[in-house]
Amino acid sequence: MSEHSSHLVLLLGAGGISPDAALRAAAKVTSEVSVVWYEGNASGAAVEGLRRQWAGSFTGEWLAVADHLTIPDVLVDLHGRRPVQGVATFGEPLIVVQAEAQQRLGLPGNPPETVRTAQSKLAQRRRLRDAGVEKVRFHEIADEADIPVAVAAVGFPAVLKPVHGAASFLVSKVHDEAELRERLREALEAYRSSPLFDPEALFVLEQLLVGSPWYEETGFGDYVSVESLVEDGRVVHVGVTDKLPLHGFVETGDVVPTSLPADRRQEVLDHAGRIIEAMGIRWGATHLELKLTPDGPACIELNARLGGPVGHLLRAASGADIEADIIRLALGRSPEGNYQGRRYALYRSVPPPPVAVTLVGQTPREELLERFPELVFCKTRFAPGAELRPEQPYNVLTFLVTGEDVTSCLATAERVTAAYRADFVSPADGSPVPFSASSH
């Protein structure tokens, strides 16, 4: 099929990379793009501007849905009018309906059940255990009645996490049964009021994975992620992403290319390949997090999609566009990017205080961009007056820097976080809440 005869459908409006970035990536691959827009929280003006951007670049149809579960039916109808050759999305909430539509239309994609397994931390653990790939102890917890059996199966210290969750929220380290009961009660209450999670409040208790020093340099965390592309079952690892130390269970930064020694890097990639194969991923991108333990790499979790800032990092380091390659894979084509890094790139995220707060002032992003020419981008998510709650997995500041080596990137990131000031108060009584970006 020719470059311009491939009809791609983009599923947008539910997280992942920005919709305009998805359109830019698609424009590198095909000129026939239909959009199915999931109507969420975006303003009407923003959506209309995006629609004008799409109309100026592509042929196709713009369709809007209020219920994401109707998307497969919508695409079957569209296919009858205008044959579809590929379906792509970058948002976690839409990857199951993407797989269902791909299956119904006979297009390249993963079986829906494979994607559902990838979205469930419990189903993942079962799949990897049954395949003999992982030996991490775990047990399901639906309520307090499950605690004694879970404790007997897993032991302490352990980690309690929601089976379906986001950005490490409601993830807790627990050291004994009393603490586990307290954390579970808190999580159940938060789960009921949070829009971020599956309606079913289900948790998993896992063995605490303990990391060890794998790097010759200091400044890195004890886990990594592996970014891979899969074409009809053939896995190509495009890179290993180093991590900055966690703040609790919250991520603070990513660095590419990796600084792992070559033998350690190969150990990570070999295990990643075993995990992706065991999970049954056939097409698209995977983002796999691995703990670097004394006994080798161990799976934290696998996502059947592109990971957070990975596209930004790879473009800054290598010039390759993994988002365009994901679209090529959705159309049944091979990836084209060369992901050999030419320079280092570091992505840094700064979360708000871990309590309910109101933002009353902060350093403007324009000031940071002017002061630090190494910044590729810098974003402040909230304006003064915004009320933030700990169950909302958002950062107050994100930025990306590049440099000739990892040391310079780390040093620049420290200077940027030291220069950023944000003032928070308690929404209950207006008292100041301590905060320092550099402490995260």
C-alpha positions as semicolon CSV with decimal commas, in nm:
position;residue;x (nm);y (nm);z (nm)
1;M;0,000;0,000;0,000
2;S;0,129;0,348;-0,078
3;E;0,232;0,605;0,182
4;H;-0,079;0,816;0,130
5;S;-0,343;0,544;0,085
6;S;-0,334;0,413;0,442
7;H;-0,638;0,521;0,642
8;L;-0,539;0,556;1,007
9;V;-0,780;0,613;1,293
10;L;-0,644;0,799;1,596
11;L;-0,825;0,754;1,928
12;L;-0,771;1,078;2,120
13;G;-0,898;1,261;2,425
14;A;-0,800;1,024;2,708
15;G;-0,442;1,080;2,818
16;G;-0,109;0,981;2,667
17;I;0,083;1,226;2,453
18;S;-0,088;1,554;2,365
19;P;-0,343;1,529;2,081
20;D;-0,152;1,780;1,867
21;A;0,166;1,571;1,911
22;A;-0,026;1,262;1,799
23;L;-0,141;1,448;1,486
24;R;0,215;1,563;1,411
25;A;0,339;1,205;1,441
26;A;0,061;1,078;1,213
27;A;0,144;1,341;0,951
28;K;0,488;1,181;0,912
29;V;0,325;0,853;0,810
30;T;0,000;0,911;0,621
31;S;-0,226;1,187;0,493
32;E;-0,554;1,000;0,559
33;V;-0,635;1,020;0,928
34;S;-0,974;0,997;1,097
35;V;-1,006;1,098;1,462
36;V;-1,236;0,947;1,721
37;W;-1,246;1,205;1,999
38;Y;-1,343;1,082;2,345
39;E;-1,534;1,370;2,501
40;G;-1,377;1,435;2,838
41;N;-1,257;1,744;3,020
42;A;-1,105;1,942;2,730
43;S;-1,266;2,279;2,666
44;G;-1,476;2,327;2,356
45;A;-1,236;2,593;2,227
46;A;-0,937;2,360;2,265
47;V;-1,114;2,078;2,083
48;E;-1,226;2,308;1,803
49;G;-0,869;2,435;1,758
50;L;-0,743;2,079;1,740
51;R;-1,011;1,993;1,487
52;R;-0,903;2,284;1,267
53;Q;-0,543;2,162;1,290
54;W;-0,656;1,815;1,181
55;A;-0,874;1,946;0,896
56;G;-0,585;2,147;0,756
57;S;-0,358;1,843;0,728
58;F;-0,564;1,531;0,662
59;T;-0,850;1,373;0,476
60;G;-1,079;1,156;0,687
61;E;-1,361;1,195;0,937
62;W;-1,382;1,354;1,284
63;L;-1,609;1,155;1,515
64;A;-1,690;1,223;1,881
65;V;-1,806;0,970;2,142
66;A;-1,926;1,019;2,498
67;D;-1,882;0,652;2,591
68;H;-1,545;0,498;2,506
69;L;-1,696;0,148;2,505
70;T;-1,882;0,238;2,185
71;I;-1,558;0,301;1,994
72;P;-1,531;-0,049;1,834
73;D;-1,885;-0,015;1,696
74;V;-1,809;0,336;1,569
75;L;-1,502;0,206;1,386
76;V;-1,691;-0,083;1,230
77;D;-1,939;0,170;1,090
78;L;-1,656;0,395;0,969
79;H;-1,483;0,099;0,804
80;G;-1,798;0,038;0,602
81;R;-1,780;0,391;0,460
82;R;-1,403;0,436;0,442
83;P;-1,189;0,122;0,486
84;V;-0,955;0,146;0,785
85;Q;-0,598;0,013;0,769
86;G;-0,486;0,092;1,125
87;V;-0,599;0,209;1,470
88;A;-0,363;0,390;1,706
89;T;-0,387;0,549;2,049
90;F;-0,144;0,672;2,313
91;G;-0,374;0,688;2,618
92;E;-0,399;0,402;2,866
93;P;-0,780;0,429;2,903
94;L;-0,835;0,352;2,532
95;I;-0,593;0,067;2,464
96;V;-0,848;-0,208;2,532
97;V;-1,111;-0,063;2,296
98;Q;-0,829;-0,009;2,045
99;A;-0,748;-0,381;2,064
100;E;-1,115;-0,475;2,035
101;A;-1,155;-0,260;1,722
102;Q;-0,835;-0,401;1,569
103;Q;-0,957;-0,754;1,630
104;R;-1,301;-0,690;1,482
105;L;-1,152;-0,526;1,172
106;G;-0,873;-0,783;1,127
107;L;-0,599;-0,520;1,172
108;P;-0,253;-0,541;1,330
109;G;-0,288;-0,530;1,708
110;N;-0,282;-0,724;2,033
111;P;-0,562;-0,955;2,146
112;P;-0,792;-0,763;2,384
113;E;-0,734;-1,014;2,663
114;T;-0,358;-0,957;2,636
115;V;-0,412;-0,584;2,682
116;R;-0,645;-0,640;2,977
117;T;-0,381;-0,858;3,138
118;A;-0,120;-0,586;3,087
119;Q;-0,349;-0,334;3,259
120;S;-0,394;-0,551;3,568
121;K;-0,106;-0,575;3,813
122;L;-0,259;-0,893;3,949
123;A;-0,315;-1,063;3,611
124;Q;0,040;-0,966;3,508
125;R;0,186;-1,134;3,815
126;R;-0,014;-1,450;3,748
127;R;0,088;-1,462;3,382
128;L;0,459;-1,416;3,455
129;R;0,452;-1,666;3,741
130;D;0,275;-1,929;3,532
131;A;0,527;-1,875;3,250
132;G;0,816;-1,931;3,492
133;V;0,960;-1,587;3,415
134;E;0,912;-1,424;3,758
135;K;0,913;-1,552;4,117
136;V;0,781;-1,246;4,300
137;R;0,543;-1,342;4,583
138;F;0,198;-1,180;4,566
139;H;-0,164;-1,222;4,673
140;E;-0,497;-1,056;4,593
141;I;-0,672;-0,843;4,858
142;A;-1,034;-0,735;4,811
143;D;-1,103;-0,644;5,175
144;E;-0,966;-0,694;5,525
145;A;-1,086;-1,055;5,535
146;D;-0,815;-1,142;5,277
147;I;-0,529;-1,004;5,486
148;P;-0,429;-1,314;5,688
149;V;-0,396;-1,535;5,379
150;A;-0,212;-1,260;5,189
151;V;0,033;-1,208;5,475
152;A;0,104;-1,580;5,495
153;A;0,171;-1,593;5,119
154;V;0,383;-1,278;5,087
155;G;0,535;-1,192;5,423
156;F;0,687;-0,856;5,526
157;P;0,809;-0,607;5,425
158;A;0,564;-0,584;5,137
159;V;0,398;-0,339;4,899
160;L;0,024;-0,277;4,877
161;K;-0,097;-0,141;4,543
162;P;-0,424;-0,114;4,351
163;V;-0,469;-0,374;4,077
164;H;-0,565;-0,087;3,847
165;G;-0,389;0,238;3,927
166;A;-0,190;0,531;3,799
167;A;0,136;0,711;3,877
168;S;0,212;0,514;4,196
169;F;-0,078;0,666;4,391
170;L;-0,219;0,450;4,672
171;V;0,101;0,244;4,662
172;S;0,232;0,185;5,015
173;K;0,518;-0,001;5,179
174;V;0,395;-0,201;5,479
175;H;0,601;-0,362;5,754
176;D;0,346;-0,554;5,962
177;E;-0,018;-0,660;5,966
178;A;-0,139;-0,362;6,169
179;E;0,015;-0,119;5,919
180;L;-0,129;-0,319;5,629
181;R;-0,480;-0,296;5,775
182;E;-0,446;0,079;5,824
183;R;-0,311;0,140;5,471
184;L;-0,584;-0,078;5,319
185;R;-0,860;0,115;5,500
186;E;-0,712;0,445;5,380
187;A;-0,676;0,315;5,024
188;L;-1,033;0,186;5,012
189;E;-1,163;0,525;5,122
190;A;-0,946;0,712;4,869
191;Y;-1,039;0,466;4,597
192;R;-1,410;0,539;4,637
193;S;-1,359;0,912;4,580
194;S;-1,098;0,899;4,303
195;P;-1,185;0,913;3,932
196;L;-0,848;0,762;3,838
197;F;-0,907;0,400;3,915
198;D;-1,120;0,107;3,810
199;P;-1,457;0,110;3,991
200;E;-1,372;-0,224;4,152
201;A;-1,156;-0,164;4,459
202;L;-0,911;-0,454;4,429
203;F;-0,555;-0,462;4,559
204;V;-0,249;-0,681;4,544
205;L;0,006;-0,738;4,817
206;E;0,351;-0,798;4,670
207;Q;0,690;-0,895;4,802
208;L;0,902;-0,581;4,844
209;L;1,171;-0,584;4,576
210;V;1,503;-0,465;4,714
211;G;1,743;-0,298;4,473
212;S;2,121;-0,309;4,465
213;P;2,391;-0,086;4,309
214;W;2,425;-0,171;3,938
215;Y;2,588;0,155;3,827
216;E;2,947;0,267;3,837
217;E;2,827;0,626;3,888
218;T;2,612;0,773;4,164
219;G;2,284;0,961;4,124
220;F;2,066;0,686;3,977
221;G;1,778;0,490;4,122
222;D;1,772;0,113;4,158
223;Y;1,531;0,045;3,871
224;V;1,508;0,109;3,497
225;S;1,253;0,096;3,218
226;V;1,294;-0,076;2,884
227;E;1,130;0,079;2,578
228;S;1,049;-0,168;2,301
229;L;0,867;-0,192;1,970
230;V;0,699;-0,516;1,864
231;E;0,622;-0,603;1,502
232;D;0,416;-0,920;1,462
233;G;0,586;-1,074;1,765
234;R;0,939;-0,959;1,678
235;V;1,072;-0,745;1,964
236;V;1,315;-0,458;1,905
237;H;1,442;-0,286;2,220
238;V;1,495;0,080;2,138
239;G;1,656;0,170;2,467
240;V;1,698;0,138;2,842
241;T;1,592;0,441;3,046
242;D;1,775;0,512;3,371
243;K;1,574;0,650;3,663
244;L;1,649;0,908;3,926
245;P;1,587;0,795;4,286
246;L;1,221;0,757;4,381
247;H;1,050;0,999;4,621
248;G;0,859;0,736;4,818
249;F;0,699;0,548;4,529
250;V;0,672;0,858;4,307
251;E;0,902;0,887;4,004
252;T;1,120;1,197;3,982
253;G;1,318;1,163;3,660
254;D;1,438;0,966;3,358
255;V;1,768;0,967;3,166
256;V;1,867;0,830;2,825
257;P;2,084;0,669;2,706
258;T;2,151;0,431;2,993
259;S;2,469;0,443;3,199
260;L;2,447;0,075;3,294
261;P;2,762;-0,128;3,222
262;A;2,728;-0,328;2,898
263;D;2,688;-0,667;3,067
264;R;2,421;-0,534;3,302
265;R;2,240;-0,368;3,012
266;Q;2,229;-0,699;2,824
267;E;2,097;-0,876;3,133
268;V;1,813;-0,622;3,149
269;L;1,730;-0,658;2,779
270;D;1,733;-1,037;2,790
271;H;1,487;-1,042;3,078
272;A;1,269;-0,779;2,911
273;G;1,241;-0,999;2,603
274;R;1,129;-1,295;2,814
275;I;0,862;-1,085;2,985
276;I;0,721;-0,937;2,663
277;E;0,704;-1,283;2,505
278;A;0,534;-1,432;2,813
279;M;0,277;-1,153;2,816
280;G;0,184;-1,227;2,455
281;I;0,243;-0,878;2,316
282;R;0,240;-0,894;1,934
283;W;0,224;-0,533;1,810
284;G;0,304;-0,181;1,920
285;A;0,508;-0,033;2,202
286;T;0,583;-0,162;2,551
287;H;0,713;0,021;2,856
288;L;0,856;-0,224;3,109
289;E;0,985;-0,126;3,454
290;L;1,244;-0,353;3,615
291;K;1,394;-0,348;3,965
292;L;1,771;-0,403;3,971
293;T;1,805;-0,663;4,248
294;P;2,104;-0,869;4,371
295;D;1,947;-1,171;4,196
296;G;1,895;-0,995;3,863
297;P;1,625;-0,775;3,711
298;A;1,270;-0,827;3,840
299;C;0,948;-0,700;3,684
300;I;0,774;-0,410;3,855
301;E;0,514;-0,378;3,580
302;L;0,467;-0,380;3,204
303;N;0,254;-0,134;3,006
304;A;0,132;-0,220;2,656
305;R;0,189;0,137;2,537
306;L;0,446;0,412;2,519
307;G;0,567;0,527;2,859
308;G;0,514;0,884;2,986
309;P;0,797;1,111;2,867
310;V;0,976;0,848;2,657
311;G;0,892;1,011;2,323
312;H;1,038;1,343;2,437
313;L;1,352;1,176;2,570
314;L;1,422;0,970;2,260
315;R;1,369;1,265;2,025
316;A;1,600;1,485;2,231
317;A;1,871;1,217;2,253
318;S;1,854;1,058;1,908
319;G;1,618;1,258;1,686
320;A;1,405;0,945;1,631
321;D;1,026;0,972;1,659
322;I;0,892;0,664;1,837
323;E;0,538;0,801;1,818
324;A;0,554;0,792;1,437
325;D;0,691;0,438;1,457
326;I;0,397;0,333;1,676
327;I;0,165;0,464;1,405
328;R;0,361;0,273;1,139
329;L;0,318;-0,045;1,343
330;A;-0,057;0,020;1,373
331;L;-0,067;0,023;0,993
332;G;0,131;-0,302;0,972
333;R;0,456;-0,130;0,866
334;S;0,804;-0,163;1,010
335;P;0,955;0,103;1,240
336;E;1,205;0,339;1,077
337;G;1,368;0,526;1,366
338;N;1,739;0,512;1,451
339;Y;1,747;0,528;1,830
340;Q;2,123;0,544;1,878
341;G;2,165;0,841;2,111
342;R;2,376;1,136;2,000
343;R;2,352;1,319;2,332
344;Y;2,204;1,272;2,678
345;A;1,853;1,378;2,775
346;L;1,703;1,404;3,123
347;Y;1,334;1,444;3,208
348;R;1,255;1,572;3,558
349;S;0,916;1,582;3,731
350;V;0,832;1,757;4,057
351;P;0,519;1,648;4,246
352;P;0,330;1,874;4,487
353;P;0,333;1,816;4,863
354;P;0,172;1,482;4,960
355;V;-0,127;1,652;5,126
356;A;-0,421;1,859;5,005
357;V;-0,290;2,208;4,917
358;T;-0,373;2,526;4,730
359;L;-0,107;2,673;4,501
360;V;-0,075;3,046;4,569
361;G;0,236;3,133;4,363
362;Q;0,525;2,989;4,165
363;T;0,823;3,076;3,944
364;P;0,694;3,140;3,590
365;R;0,808;2,885;3,330
366;E;0,919;3,173;3,105
367;E;1,168;3,278;3,369
368;L;1,315;2,928;3,388
369;L;1,337;2,895;3,008
370;E;1,521;3,227;2,982
371;R;1,760;3,142;3,263
372;F;1,850;2,789;3,146
373;P;1,923;2,752;2,771
374;E;1,974;2,376;2,822
375;L;1,597;2,336;2,869
376;V;1,423;2,166;2,576
377;F;1,088;2,234;2,739
378;C;0,954;2,339;3,076
379;K;0,593;2,316;3,192
380;T;0,411;2,436;3,502
381;R;0,084;2,250;3,510
382;F;-0,119;2,465;3,748
383;A;-0,197;2,834;3,788
384;P;-0,217;3,004;4,128
385;G;-0,546;2,925;4,295
386;A;-0,546;2,558;4,190
387;E;-0,641;2,308;4,459
388;L;-0,437;1,987;4,450
389;R;-0,507;1,660;4,623
390;P;-0,273;1,363;4,680
391;E;-0,494;1,123;4,483
392;Q;-0,440;1,333;4,168
393;P;-0,124;1,201;3,992
394;Y;-0,004;1,534;3,854
395;N;0,326;1,715;3,881
396;V;0,357;2,088;3,940
397;L;0,670;2,115;3,724
398;T;0,815;1,903;3,444
399;F;1,114;1,982;3,226
400;L;1,367;1,824;2,993
401;V;1,734;1,913;2,955
402;T;2,005;1,784;2,724
403;G;2,382;1,768;2,754
404;E;2,696;1,601;2,626
405;D;2,713;1,369;2,927
406;V;2,493;1,253;3,211
407;T;2,685;1,453;3,472
408;S;2,604;1,783;3,304
409;C;2,237;1,686;3,269
410;L;2,211;1,597;3,638
411;A;2,381;1,921;3,738
412;T;2,151;2,131;3,519
413;A;1,844;1,957;3,659
414;E;1,955;2,039;4,011
415;R;2,000;2,405;3,920
416;V;1,656;2,422;3,761
417;T;1,481;2,263;4,059
418;A;1,673;2,492;4,296
419;A;1,555;2,793;4,095
420;Y;1,189;2,689;4,101
421;R;0,982;2,823;4,387
422;A;0,623;2,731;4,465
423;D;0,413;2,845;4,759
424;F;0,133;2,626;4,896
425;V;-0,120;2,673;5,173
426;S;-0,362;2,438;5,341
427;P;-0,714;2,471;5,197
428;A;-0,849;2,403;5,546
429;D;-0,697;2,698;5,734
430;G;-0,467;2,884;5,492
431;S;-0,150;2,793;5,680
432;P;0,172;2,759;5,474
433;V;0,268;2,407;5,364
434;P;0,644;2,340;5,339
435;F;0,771;2,260;4,989
436;S;1,104;2,237;4,809
437;A;1,141;2,113;4,452
438;S;1,500;2,010;4,522
439;S;1,393;1,773;4,801
440;H;1,193;1,552;4,563
